[in-house]
CSV table of C-alpha atoms and ligand atoms in Angstrom, one decimal:
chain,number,residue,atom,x,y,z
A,1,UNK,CA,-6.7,42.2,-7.0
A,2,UNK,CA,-3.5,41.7,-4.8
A,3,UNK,CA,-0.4,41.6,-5.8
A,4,UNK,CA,0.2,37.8,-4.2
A,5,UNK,CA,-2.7,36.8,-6.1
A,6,UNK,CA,-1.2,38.3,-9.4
A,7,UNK,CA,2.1,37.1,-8.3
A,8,UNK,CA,0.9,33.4,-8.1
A,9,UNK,CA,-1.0,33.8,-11.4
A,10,UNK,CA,2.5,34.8,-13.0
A,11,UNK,CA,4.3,31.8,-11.5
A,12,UNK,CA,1.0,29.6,-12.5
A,13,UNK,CA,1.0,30.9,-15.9
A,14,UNK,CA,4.3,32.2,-16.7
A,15,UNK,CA,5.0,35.8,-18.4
A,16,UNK,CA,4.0,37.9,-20.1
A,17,UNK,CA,-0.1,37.1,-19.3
A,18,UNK,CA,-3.4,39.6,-19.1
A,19,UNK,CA,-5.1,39.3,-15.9
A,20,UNK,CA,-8.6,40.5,-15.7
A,21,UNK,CA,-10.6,40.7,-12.6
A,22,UNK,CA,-14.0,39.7,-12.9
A,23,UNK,CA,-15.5,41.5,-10.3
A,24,UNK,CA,-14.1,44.9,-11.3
A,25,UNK,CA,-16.2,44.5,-14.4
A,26,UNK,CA,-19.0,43.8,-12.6
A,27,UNK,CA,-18.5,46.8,-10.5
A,28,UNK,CA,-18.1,49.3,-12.9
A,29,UNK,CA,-21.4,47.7,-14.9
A,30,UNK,CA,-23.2,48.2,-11.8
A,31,UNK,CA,-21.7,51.8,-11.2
A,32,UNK,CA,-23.0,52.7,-14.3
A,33,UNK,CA,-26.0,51.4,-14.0
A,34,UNK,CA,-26.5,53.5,-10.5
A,35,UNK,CA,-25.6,56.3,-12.4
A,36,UNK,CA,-28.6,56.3,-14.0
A,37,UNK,CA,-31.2,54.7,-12.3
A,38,UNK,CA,-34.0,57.6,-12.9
A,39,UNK,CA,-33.8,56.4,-16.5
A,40,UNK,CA,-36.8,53.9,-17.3
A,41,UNK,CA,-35.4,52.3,-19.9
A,42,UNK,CA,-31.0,51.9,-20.1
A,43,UNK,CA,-29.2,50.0,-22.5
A,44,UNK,CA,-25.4,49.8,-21.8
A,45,UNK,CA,-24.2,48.1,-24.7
A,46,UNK,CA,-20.5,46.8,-24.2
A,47,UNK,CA,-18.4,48.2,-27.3
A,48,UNK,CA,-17.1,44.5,-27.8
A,49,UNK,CA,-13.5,46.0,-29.6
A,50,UNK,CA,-12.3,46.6,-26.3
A,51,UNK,CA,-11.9,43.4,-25.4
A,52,UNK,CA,-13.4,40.2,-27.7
A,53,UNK,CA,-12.1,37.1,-25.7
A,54,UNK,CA,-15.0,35.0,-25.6
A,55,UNK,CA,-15.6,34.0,-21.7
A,56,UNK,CA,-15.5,37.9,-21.5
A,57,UNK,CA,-18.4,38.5,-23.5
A,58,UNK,CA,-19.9,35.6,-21.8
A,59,UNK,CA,-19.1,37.2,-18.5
A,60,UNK,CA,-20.5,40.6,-19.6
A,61,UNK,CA,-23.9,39.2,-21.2
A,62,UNK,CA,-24.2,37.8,-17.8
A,63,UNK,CA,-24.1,40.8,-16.3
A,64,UNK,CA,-27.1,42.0,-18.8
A,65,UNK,CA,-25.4,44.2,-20.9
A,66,UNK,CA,-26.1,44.6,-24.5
A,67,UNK,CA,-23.0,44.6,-26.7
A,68,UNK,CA,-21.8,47.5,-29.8
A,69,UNK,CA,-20.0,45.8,-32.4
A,70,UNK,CA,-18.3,47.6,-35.2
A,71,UNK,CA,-17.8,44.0,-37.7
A,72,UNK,CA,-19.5,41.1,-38.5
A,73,UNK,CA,-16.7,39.1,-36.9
A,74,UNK,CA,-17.8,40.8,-33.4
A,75,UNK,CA,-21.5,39.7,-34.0
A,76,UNK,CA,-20.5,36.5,-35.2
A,77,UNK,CA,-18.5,36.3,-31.6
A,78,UNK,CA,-21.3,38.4,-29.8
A,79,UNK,CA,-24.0,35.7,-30.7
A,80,UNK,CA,-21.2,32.7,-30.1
A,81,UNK,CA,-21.4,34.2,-26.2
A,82,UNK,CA,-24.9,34.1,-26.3
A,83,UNK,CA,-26.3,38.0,-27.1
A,84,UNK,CA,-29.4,37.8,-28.8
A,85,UNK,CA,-29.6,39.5,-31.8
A,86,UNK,CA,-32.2,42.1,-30.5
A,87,UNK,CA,-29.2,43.0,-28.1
A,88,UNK,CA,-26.8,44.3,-30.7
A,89,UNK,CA,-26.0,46.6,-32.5
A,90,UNK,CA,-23.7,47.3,-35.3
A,91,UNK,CA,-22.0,50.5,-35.5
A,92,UNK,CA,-19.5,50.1,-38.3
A,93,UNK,CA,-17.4,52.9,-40.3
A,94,UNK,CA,-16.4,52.1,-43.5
A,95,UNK,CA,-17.9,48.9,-44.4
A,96,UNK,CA,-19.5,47.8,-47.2
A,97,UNK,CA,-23.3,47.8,-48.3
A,98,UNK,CA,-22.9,43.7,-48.7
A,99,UNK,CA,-21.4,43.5,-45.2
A,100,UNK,CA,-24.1,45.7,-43.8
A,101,UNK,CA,-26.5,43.5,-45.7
A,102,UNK,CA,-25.5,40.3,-44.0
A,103,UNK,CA,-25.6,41.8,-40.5
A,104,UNK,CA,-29.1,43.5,-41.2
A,105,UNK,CA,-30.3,39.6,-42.0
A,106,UNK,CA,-29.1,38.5,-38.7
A,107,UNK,CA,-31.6,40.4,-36.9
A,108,UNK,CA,-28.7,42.4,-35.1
A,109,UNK,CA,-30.0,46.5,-34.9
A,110,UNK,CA,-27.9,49.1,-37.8
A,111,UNK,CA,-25.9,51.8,-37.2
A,112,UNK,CA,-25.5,54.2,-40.0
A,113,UNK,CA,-23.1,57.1,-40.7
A,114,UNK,CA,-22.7,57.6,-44.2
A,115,UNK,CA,-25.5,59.2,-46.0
A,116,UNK,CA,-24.6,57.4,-49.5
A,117,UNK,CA,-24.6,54.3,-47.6
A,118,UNK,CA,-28.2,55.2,-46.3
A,119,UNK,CA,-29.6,55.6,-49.2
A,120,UNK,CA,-28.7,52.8,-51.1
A,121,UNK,CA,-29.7,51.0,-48.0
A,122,UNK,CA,-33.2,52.5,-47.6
A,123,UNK,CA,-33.9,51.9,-50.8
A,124,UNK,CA,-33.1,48.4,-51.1
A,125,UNK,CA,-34.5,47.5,-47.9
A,126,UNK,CA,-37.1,50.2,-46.7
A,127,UNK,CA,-38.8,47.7,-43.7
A,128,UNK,CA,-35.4,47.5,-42.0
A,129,UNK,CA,-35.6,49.7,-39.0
A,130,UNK,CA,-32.3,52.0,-38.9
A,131,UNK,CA,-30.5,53.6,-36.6
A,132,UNK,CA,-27.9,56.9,-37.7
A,133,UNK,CA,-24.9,58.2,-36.3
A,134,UNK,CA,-25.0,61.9,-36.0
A,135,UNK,CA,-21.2,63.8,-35.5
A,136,UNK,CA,-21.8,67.0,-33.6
A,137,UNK,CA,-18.9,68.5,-34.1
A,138,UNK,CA,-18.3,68.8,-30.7
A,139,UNK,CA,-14.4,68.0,-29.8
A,140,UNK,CA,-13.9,65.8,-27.0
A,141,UNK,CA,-10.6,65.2,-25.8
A,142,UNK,CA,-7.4,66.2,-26.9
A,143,UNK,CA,-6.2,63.4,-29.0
A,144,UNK,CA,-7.0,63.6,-32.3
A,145,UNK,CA,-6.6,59.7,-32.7
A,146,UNK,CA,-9.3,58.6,-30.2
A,147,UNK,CA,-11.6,62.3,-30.7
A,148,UNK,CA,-14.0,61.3,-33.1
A,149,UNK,CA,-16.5,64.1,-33.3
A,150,UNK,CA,-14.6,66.8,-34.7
A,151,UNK,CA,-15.3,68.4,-38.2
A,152,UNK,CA,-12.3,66.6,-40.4
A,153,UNK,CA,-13.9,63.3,-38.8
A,154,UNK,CA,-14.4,60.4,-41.0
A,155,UNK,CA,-17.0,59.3,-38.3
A,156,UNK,CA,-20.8,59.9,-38.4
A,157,UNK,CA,-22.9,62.0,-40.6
A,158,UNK,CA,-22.6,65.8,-40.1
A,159,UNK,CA,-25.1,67.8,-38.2
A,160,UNK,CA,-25.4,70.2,-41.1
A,161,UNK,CA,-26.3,67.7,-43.7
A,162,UNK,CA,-29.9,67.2,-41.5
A,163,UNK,CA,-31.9,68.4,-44.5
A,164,UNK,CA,-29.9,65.8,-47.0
A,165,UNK,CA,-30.8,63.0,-44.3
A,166,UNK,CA,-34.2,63.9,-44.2
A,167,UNK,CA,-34.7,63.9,-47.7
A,168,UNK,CA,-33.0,60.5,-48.0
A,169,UNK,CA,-35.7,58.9,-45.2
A,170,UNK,CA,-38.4,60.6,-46.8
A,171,UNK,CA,-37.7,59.2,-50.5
A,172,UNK,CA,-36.8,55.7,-49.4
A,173,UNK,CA,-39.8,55.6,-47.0
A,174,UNK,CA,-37.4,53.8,-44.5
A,175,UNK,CA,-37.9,54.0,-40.7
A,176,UNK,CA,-35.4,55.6,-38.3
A,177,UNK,CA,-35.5,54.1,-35.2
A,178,UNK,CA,-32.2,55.1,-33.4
A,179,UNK,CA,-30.2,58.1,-33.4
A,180,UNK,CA,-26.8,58.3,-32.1
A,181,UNK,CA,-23.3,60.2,-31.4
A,182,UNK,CA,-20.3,59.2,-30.4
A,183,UNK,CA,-18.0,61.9,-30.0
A,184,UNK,CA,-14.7,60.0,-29.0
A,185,UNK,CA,-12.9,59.5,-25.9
A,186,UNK,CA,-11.5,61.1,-22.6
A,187,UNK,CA,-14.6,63.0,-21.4
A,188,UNK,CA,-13.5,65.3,-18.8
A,189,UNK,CA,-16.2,67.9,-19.4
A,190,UNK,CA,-19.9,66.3,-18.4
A,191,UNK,CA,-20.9,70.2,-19.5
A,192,UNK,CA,-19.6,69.6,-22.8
A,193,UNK,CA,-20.9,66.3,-23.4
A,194,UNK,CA,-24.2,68.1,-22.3
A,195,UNK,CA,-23.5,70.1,-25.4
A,196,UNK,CA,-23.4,67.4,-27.9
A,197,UNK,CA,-26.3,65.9,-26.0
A,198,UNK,CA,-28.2,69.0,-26.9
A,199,UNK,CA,-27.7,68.9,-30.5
A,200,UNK,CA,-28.8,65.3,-31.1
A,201,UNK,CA,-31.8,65.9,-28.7
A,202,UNK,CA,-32.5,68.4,-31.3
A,203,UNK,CA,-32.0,66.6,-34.4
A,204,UNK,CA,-34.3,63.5,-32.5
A,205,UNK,CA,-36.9,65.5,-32.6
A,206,UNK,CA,-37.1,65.7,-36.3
A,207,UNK,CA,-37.7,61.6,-36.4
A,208,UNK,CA,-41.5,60.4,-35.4
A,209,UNK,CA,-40.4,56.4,-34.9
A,210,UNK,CA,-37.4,56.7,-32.3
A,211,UNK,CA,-37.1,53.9,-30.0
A,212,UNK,CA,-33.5,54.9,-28.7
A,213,UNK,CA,-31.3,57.3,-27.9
A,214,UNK,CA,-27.6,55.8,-27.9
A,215,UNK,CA,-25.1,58.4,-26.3
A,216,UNK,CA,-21.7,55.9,-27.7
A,217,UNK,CA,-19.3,56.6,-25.0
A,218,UNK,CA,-15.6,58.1,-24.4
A,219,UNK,CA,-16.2,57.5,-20.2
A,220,UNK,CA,-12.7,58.6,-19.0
A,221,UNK,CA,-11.4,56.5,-16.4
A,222,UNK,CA,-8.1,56.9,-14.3
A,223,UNK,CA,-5.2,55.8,-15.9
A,224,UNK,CA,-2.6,56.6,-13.2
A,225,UNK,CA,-2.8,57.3,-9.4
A,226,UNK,CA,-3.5,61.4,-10.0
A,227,UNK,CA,-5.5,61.1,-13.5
A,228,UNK,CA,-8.8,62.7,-14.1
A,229,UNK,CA,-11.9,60.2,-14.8
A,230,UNK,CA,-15.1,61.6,-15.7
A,231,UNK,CA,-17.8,62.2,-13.1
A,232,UNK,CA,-20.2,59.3,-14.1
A,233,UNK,CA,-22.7,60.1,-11.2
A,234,UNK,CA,-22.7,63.7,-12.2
A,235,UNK,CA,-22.9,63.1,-15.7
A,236,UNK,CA,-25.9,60.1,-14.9
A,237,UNK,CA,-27.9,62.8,-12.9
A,238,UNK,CA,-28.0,65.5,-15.3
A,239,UNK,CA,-28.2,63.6,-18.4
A,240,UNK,CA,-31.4,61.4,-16.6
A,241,UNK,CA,-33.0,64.4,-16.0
A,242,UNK,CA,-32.4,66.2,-19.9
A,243,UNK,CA,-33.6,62.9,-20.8
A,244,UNK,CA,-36.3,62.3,-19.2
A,245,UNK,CA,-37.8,65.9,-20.2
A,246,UNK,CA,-36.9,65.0,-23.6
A,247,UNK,CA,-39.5,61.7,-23.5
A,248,UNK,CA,-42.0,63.9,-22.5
A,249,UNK,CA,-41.4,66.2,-24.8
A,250,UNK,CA,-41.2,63.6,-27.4
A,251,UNK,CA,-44.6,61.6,-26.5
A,252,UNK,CA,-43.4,58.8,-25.4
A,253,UNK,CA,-40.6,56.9,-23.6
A,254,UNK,CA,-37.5,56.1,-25.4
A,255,UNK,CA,-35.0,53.9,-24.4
A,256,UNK,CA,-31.2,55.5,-23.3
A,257,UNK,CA,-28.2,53.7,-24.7
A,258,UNK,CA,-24.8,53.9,-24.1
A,259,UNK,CA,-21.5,51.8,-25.4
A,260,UNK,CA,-18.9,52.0,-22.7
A,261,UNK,CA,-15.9,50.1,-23.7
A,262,UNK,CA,-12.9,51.3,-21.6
A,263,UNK,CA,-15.3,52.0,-18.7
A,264,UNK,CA,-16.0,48.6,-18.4
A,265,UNK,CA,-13.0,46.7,-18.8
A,266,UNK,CA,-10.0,49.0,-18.6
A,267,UNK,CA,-9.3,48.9,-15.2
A,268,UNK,CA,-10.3,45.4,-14.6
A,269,UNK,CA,-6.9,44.3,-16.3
A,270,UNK,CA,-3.3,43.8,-15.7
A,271,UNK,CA,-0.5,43.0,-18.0
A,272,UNK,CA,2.3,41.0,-16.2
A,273,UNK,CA,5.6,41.2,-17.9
A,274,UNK,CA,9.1,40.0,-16.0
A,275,UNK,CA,11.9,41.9,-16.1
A,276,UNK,CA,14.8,40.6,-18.4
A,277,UNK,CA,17.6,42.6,-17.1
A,278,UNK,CA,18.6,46.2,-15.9
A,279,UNK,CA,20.5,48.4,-18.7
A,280,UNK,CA,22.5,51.5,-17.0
A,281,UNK,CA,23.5,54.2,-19.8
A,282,UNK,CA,24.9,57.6,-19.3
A,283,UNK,CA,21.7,58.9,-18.6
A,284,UNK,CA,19.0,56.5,-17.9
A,285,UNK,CA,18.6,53.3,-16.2
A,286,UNK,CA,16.4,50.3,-18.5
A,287,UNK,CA,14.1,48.2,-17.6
A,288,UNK,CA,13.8,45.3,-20.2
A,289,UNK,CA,10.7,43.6,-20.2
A,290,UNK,CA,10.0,40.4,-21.7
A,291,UNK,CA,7.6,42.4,-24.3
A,292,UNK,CA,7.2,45.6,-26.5
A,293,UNK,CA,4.2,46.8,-28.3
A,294,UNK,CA,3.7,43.2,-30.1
A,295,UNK,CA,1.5,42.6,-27.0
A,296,UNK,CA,0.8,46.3,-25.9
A,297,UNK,CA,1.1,49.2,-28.3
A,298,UNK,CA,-1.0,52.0,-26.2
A,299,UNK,CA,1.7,54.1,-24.8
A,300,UNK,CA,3.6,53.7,-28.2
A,301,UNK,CA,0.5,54.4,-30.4
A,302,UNK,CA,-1.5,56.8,-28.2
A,303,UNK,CA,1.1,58.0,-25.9
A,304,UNK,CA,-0.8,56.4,-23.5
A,305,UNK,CA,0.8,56.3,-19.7
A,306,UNK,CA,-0.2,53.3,-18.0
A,307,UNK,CA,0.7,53.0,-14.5
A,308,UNK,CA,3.6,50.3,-13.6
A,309,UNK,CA,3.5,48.8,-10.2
A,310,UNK,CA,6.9,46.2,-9.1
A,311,UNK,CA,4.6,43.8,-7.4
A,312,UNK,CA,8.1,41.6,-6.9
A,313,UNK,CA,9.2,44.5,-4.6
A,314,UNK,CA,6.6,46.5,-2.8
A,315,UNK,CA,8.9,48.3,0.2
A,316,UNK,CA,11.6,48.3,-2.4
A,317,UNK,CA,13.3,51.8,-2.7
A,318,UNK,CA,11.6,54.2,-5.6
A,319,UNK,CA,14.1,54.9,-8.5
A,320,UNK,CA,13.7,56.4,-11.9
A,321,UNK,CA,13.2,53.5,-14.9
A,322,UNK,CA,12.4,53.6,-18.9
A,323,UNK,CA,10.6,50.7,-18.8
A,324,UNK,CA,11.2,49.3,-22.8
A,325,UNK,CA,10.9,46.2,-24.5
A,326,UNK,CA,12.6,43.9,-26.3
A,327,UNK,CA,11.1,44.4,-29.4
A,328,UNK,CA,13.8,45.5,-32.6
A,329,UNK,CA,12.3,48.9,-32.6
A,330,UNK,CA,12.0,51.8,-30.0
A,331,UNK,CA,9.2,50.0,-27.4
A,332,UNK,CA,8.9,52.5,-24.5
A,333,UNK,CA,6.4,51.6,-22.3
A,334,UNK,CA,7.3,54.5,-19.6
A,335,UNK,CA,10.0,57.4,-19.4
A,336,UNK,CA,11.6,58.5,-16.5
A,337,UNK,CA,9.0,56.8,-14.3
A,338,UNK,CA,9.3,56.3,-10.4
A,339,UNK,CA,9.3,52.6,-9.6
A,340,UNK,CA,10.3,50.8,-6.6
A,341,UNK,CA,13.9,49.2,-7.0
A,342,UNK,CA,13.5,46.7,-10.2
A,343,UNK,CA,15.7,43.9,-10.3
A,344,UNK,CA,15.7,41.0,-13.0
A,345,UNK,CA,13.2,38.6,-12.7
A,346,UNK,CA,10.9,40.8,-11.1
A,347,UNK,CA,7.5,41.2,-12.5
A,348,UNK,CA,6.0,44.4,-13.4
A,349,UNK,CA,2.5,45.1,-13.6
A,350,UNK,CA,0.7,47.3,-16.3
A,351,UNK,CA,-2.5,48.5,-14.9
A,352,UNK,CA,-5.8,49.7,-17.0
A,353,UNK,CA,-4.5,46.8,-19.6
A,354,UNK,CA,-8.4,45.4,-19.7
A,355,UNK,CA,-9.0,48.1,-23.0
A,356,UNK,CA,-7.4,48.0,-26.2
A,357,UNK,CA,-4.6,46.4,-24.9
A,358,UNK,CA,-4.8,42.1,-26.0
A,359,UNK,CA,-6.7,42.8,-28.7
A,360,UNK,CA,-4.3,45.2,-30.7
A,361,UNK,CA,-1.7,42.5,-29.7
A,362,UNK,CA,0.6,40.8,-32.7
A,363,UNK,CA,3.0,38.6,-33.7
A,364,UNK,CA,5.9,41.1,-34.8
A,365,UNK,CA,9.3,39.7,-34.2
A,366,UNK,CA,7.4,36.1,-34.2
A,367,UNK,CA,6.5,36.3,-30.3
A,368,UNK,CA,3.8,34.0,-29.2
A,369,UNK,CA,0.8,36.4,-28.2
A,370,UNK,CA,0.3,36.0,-24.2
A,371,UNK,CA,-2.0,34.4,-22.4
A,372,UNK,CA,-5.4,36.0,-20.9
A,373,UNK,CA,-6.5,34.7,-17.6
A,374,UNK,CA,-9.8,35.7,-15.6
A,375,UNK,CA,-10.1,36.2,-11.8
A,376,UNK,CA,-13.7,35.4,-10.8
A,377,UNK,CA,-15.4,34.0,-7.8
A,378,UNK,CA,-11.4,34.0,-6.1
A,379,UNK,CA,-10.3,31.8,-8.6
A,380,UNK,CA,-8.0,32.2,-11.8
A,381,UNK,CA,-9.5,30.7,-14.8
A,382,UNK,CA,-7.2,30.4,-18.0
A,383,UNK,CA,-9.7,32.0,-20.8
A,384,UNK,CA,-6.9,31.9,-23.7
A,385,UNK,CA,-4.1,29.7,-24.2
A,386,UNK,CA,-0.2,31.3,-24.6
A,387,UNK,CA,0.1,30.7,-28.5
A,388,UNK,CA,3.1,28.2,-29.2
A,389,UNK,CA,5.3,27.7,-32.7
A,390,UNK,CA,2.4,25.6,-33.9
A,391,UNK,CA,0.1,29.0,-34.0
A,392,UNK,CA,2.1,30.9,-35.9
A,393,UNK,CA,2.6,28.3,-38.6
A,394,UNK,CA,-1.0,27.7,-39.0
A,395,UNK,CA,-2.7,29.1,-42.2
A,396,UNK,CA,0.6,29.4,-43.8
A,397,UNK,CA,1.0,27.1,-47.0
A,398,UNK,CA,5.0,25.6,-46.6
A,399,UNK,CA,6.5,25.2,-50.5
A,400,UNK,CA,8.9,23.0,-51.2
A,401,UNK,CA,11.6,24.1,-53.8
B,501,LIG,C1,-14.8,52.4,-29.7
B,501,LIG,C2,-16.2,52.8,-29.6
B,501,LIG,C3,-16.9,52.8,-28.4
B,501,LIG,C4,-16.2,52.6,-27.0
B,501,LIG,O1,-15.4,53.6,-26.7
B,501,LIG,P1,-14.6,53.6,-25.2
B,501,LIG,O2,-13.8,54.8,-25.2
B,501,LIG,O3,-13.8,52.4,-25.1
B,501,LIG,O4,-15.7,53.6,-24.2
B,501,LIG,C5,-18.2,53.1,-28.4
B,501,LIG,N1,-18.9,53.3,-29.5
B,501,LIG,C6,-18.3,53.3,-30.7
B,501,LIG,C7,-19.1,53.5,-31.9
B,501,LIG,C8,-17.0,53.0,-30.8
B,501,LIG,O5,-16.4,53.0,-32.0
């Protein structure tokens, strides 16, 4: 997208507001699906978390994705956009037997990666066709926040308790017809993802129903000028070929699923914010923004460095800026970070805000949550409203004393 086309949608809209650019979406689907066309049958379900607005989902099922949901909320809004329930799958942590229950009765494929949680499920419902989530123990990235596959991991069941599995599926009589992994984000290794691959390849083998193999995700894309992203093409070629050796080792063609979130969407969005006013101290100059981490919480929560672009001054002169908030708490969005020349009113643009970004968004210090607008066929389309006093009053019971 431009920068005069984000401009206008600032001025249109007013800040701060989430742009996401249709296309770019599209794009990287397509990438993807490139990636790995030696693969007979692909599955790329959209992990739905990483962005739930509805025209999104809409957008995406248009596109023929599948979608990953980890609640029954995100079916519930993965069927509203018009998945089918063959196209889903639910790949929860934590939930409970009832909840996984209700989302078994909607037709919508299961994800399970607890063995107690198996086995109460098998037994009560033997004839419902169950995928598992295997952890491999395999560490992925360095943040122990977004790394999911390592061996204090509250995610998936253990490699080493294969025998206990088997055991479970052979008493219940229940059918596995998935297996899966997820080992986390920020793949920069394809070799090591190989690695992982390896193991569940090895603990398919001791299932006789498979229908999938769902590889989860943790695709690594850029998130500033000079950052690493993984090497999808590399990545599509050797895991195609593995694969494909595996299905004939196996008997008979499987499908291959994956459940890209920030691949997808990340870098299809921007977060405008305008500048409140510049704050000179001893030793820094502020940039205040007309947000904190009430509507973007990544760099606070994950360290995250998102890249910041003056679109207000393109030719201006580069300086050094802490771009904060105005939140009542420390809100740094960037340290230290060369920017052309800010002055107030100028707007500021987040990129890679399309992942994890609206959706962890909040009320704190009673801010309306921003408004998300979509750029699609070179048009802007408002897909969620700026919330006003009226939204933040609703549900709440007033008492009169
Ligand atoms: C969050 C999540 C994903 C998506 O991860 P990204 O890093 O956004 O691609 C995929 N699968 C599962 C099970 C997840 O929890």
């Amino acid at each position: 997208m431009t920068a005069e086309t984000l401009l206008q949608i600032a001025e249109t809209y007013k800040s701060p507001v989430y742009v996401y650019d249709a296309h770019k979406i599209e794009a990287q689907y397509n990438r993807l699906t490139a990636a790995f066309k030696e693969i007979s049958q692909l599955k790329i379900h959209y992990a739905a978390k990483a962005l739930t607005n509805i025209s999104i989902l809409k957008f995406i099922s248009k596109l023929g994705a599948a979608l990953d949901t980890v609640s029954i909320q995100e079916v519930q809004l993965g069927l509203k956009a018009g998945f089918t329930a063959e196209n889903i799958i639910y790949t929860p942590n934590g939930v409970s037997l009832r909840e996984l229950e209700s989302v078994a009765a909607l037709g919508v494929q299961i994800n399970i990666d607890n063995l107690e949680l198996l086995e109460q499920f098998g037994h009560k419902q033997p004839n419902t066709p169950v995928c598992i989530r295997i952890n491999p123990h395999i560490m992925a990235g360095g943040n122990s926040n977004i790394s999911v596959g390592h061996i204090d991991s509250k995610f998936g069941i253990s490699i080493h308790q294969m025998p206990l599995l088997l055991r479970i599926v052979e008493n219940t009589q229940m059918t596995i017809n998935g297996i899966h992994m997820h080992t986390g984000s920020d793949i920069l290794d394809i070799d090591v993802f190989l690695q992982a691959s390896e193991i569940l390849f090895a603990a398919a083998k001791q299932f006789k129903k498979l229908e999938f193999i769902d590889f989860g995700s943790g695709f690594k894309v850029p998130y500033t000028p000079d950052d690493f992203e993984t090497n999808i093409e590399e990545l599509g070629k050797k895991l195609s070929q593995r694969f494909n050796l595996f299905c004939e080792d196996y008997g008979k063609p499987l499908t291959l699923a994956f459940e890209p979130g920030k691949f997808l969407v990340s870098q299809s969005g921007y977060f405008l914010t305008q500048v409140n006013g510049i704050k000179q101290t001893t030793s820094t100059v502020f940039a205040q923004v007309d947000s904190g981490f009430n509507h973007f919480i990544r760099p606070m929560l994950y360290g995250a460095q998102h890249h910041i672009e003056n679109i207000s001054n393109p030719n201006g002169k580069p300086r050094f800026y802490s771009v904060v908030g105005y939140v009542c708490e420390t809100d740094t969005f960037a340290s230290n970070r060369r920017i052309n020349e800010i002055n107030e009113s100028d707007i500021l643009a987040f990129h890679n805000a399309g992942a994890y970004c609206f959706v962890m968004a909040s009320n704190y210090n009673s801010r309306y949550r921003p408004a998300e607008v979509l750029w699609y066929n070179k048009q802007n389309h408002l897909i969620r409203k700026r919330e006003t006093l009226e939204d933040l009053l609703t549900n709440q019971l007033v008492l009169n004393f």
